Coordinates of C-alpha atoms in Angstrom, one line a residue:
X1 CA 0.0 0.0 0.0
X2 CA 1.4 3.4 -1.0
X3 CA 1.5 6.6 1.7
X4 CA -1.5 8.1 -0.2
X5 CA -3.8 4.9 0.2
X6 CA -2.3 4.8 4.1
X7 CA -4.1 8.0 4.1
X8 CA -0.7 10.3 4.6
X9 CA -0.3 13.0 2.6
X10 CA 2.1 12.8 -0.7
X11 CA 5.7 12.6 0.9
X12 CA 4.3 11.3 4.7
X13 CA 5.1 8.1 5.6
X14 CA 2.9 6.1 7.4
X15 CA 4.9 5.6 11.4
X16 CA 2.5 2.9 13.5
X17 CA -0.7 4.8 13.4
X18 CA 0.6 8.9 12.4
X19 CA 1.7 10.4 9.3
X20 CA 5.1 11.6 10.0
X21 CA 7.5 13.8 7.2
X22 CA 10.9 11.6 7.0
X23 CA 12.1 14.7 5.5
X24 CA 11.5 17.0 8.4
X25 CA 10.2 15.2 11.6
X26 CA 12.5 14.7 14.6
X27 CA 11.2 11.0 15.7
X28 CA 11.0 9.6 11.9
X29 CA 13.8 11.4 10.1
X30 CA 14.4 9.3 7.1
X31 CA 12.8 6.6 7.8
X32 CA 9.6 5.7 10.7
X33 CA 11.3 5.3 14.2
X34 CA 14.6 6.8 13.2
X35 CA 14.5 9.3 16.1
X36 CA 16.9 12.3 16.3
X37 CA 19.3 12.4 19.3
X38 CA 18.7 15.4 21.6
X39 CA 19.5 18.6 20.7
X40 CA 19.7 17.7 16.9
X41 CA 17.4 19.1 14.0
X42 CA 15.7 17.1 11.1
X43 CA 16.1 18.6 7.6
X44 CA 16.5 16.8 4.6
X45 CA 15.7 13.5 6.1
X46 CA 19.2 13.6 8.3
X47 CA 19.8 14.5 11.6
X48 CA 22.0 17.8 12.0
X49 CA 23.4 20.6 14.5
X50 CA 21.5 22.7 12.2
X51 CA 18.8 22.8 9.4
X52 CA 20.5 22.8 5.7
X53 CA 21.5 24.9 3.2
X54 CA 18.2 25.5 1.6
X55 CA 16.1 24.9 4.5
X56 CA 14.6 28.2 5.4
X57 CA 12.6 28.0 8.7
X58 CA 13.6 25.7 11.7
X59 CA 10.0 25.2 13.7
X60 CA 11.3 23.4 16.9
X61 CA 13.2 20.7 16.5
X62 CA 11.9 20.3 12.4
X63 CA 13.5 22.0 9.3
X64 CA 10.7 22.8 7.2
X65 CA 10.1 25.0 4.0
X66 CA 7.5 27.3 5.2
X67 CA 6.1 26.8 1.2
X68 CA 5.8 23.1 0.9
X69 CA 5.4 21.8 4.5
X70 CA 1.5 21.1 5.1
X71 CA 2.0 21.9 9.1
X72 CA 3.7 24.9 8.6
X73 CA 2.0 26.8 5.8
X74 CA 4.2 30.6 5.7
X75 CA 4.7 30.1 9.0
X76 CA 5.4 27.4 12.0
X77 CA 2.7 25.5 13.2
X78 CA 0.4 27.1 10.8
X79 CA -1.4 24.0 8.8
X80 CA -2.6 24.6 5.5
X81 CA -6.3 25.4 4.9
X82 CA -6.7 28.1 8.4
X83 CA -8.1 31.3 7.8
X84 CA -6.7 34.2 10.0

């Protein structure tokens, strides 16, 4: 079954029974249950000091590209689809 069937959105992964971002989240960074060690960042599906070249917008402990990233829509923790 493919992430979209799972019912994650296109580039989530389906971790046990959330959608995580291997890409940007700290407890599934490249892969479901590949946790980040305190004090590190996810961004680009690797753990880091800091987010990556390229990665505009650290939101906690998740590099995310304020443009792309569903949960952080212009902003941190601002999901896609809320009207201000």
């Amino acid at each position: 079954m493919d992430d979209a069937m799972a019912g994650c959105a296109p580039g989530e992964a389906r971790c046990g029974a959330i959608c995580a971002d291997p890409m940007s989240d700290p407890r599934h960074c490249g892969g479901c249950d590949m946790a980040c060690a305190p004090g590190l960042v996810c961004g680009a599906g690797s753990c880091a000091v800091s987010c990556p070249a390229g990665t505009p917008l650290l939101c906690g402990d998740s590099c995310v590209d304020p443009m792309a990233s569903p949960a952080h829509c212009g902003r941190c923790d601002n999901p896609c689809g809320t009207v201000e």
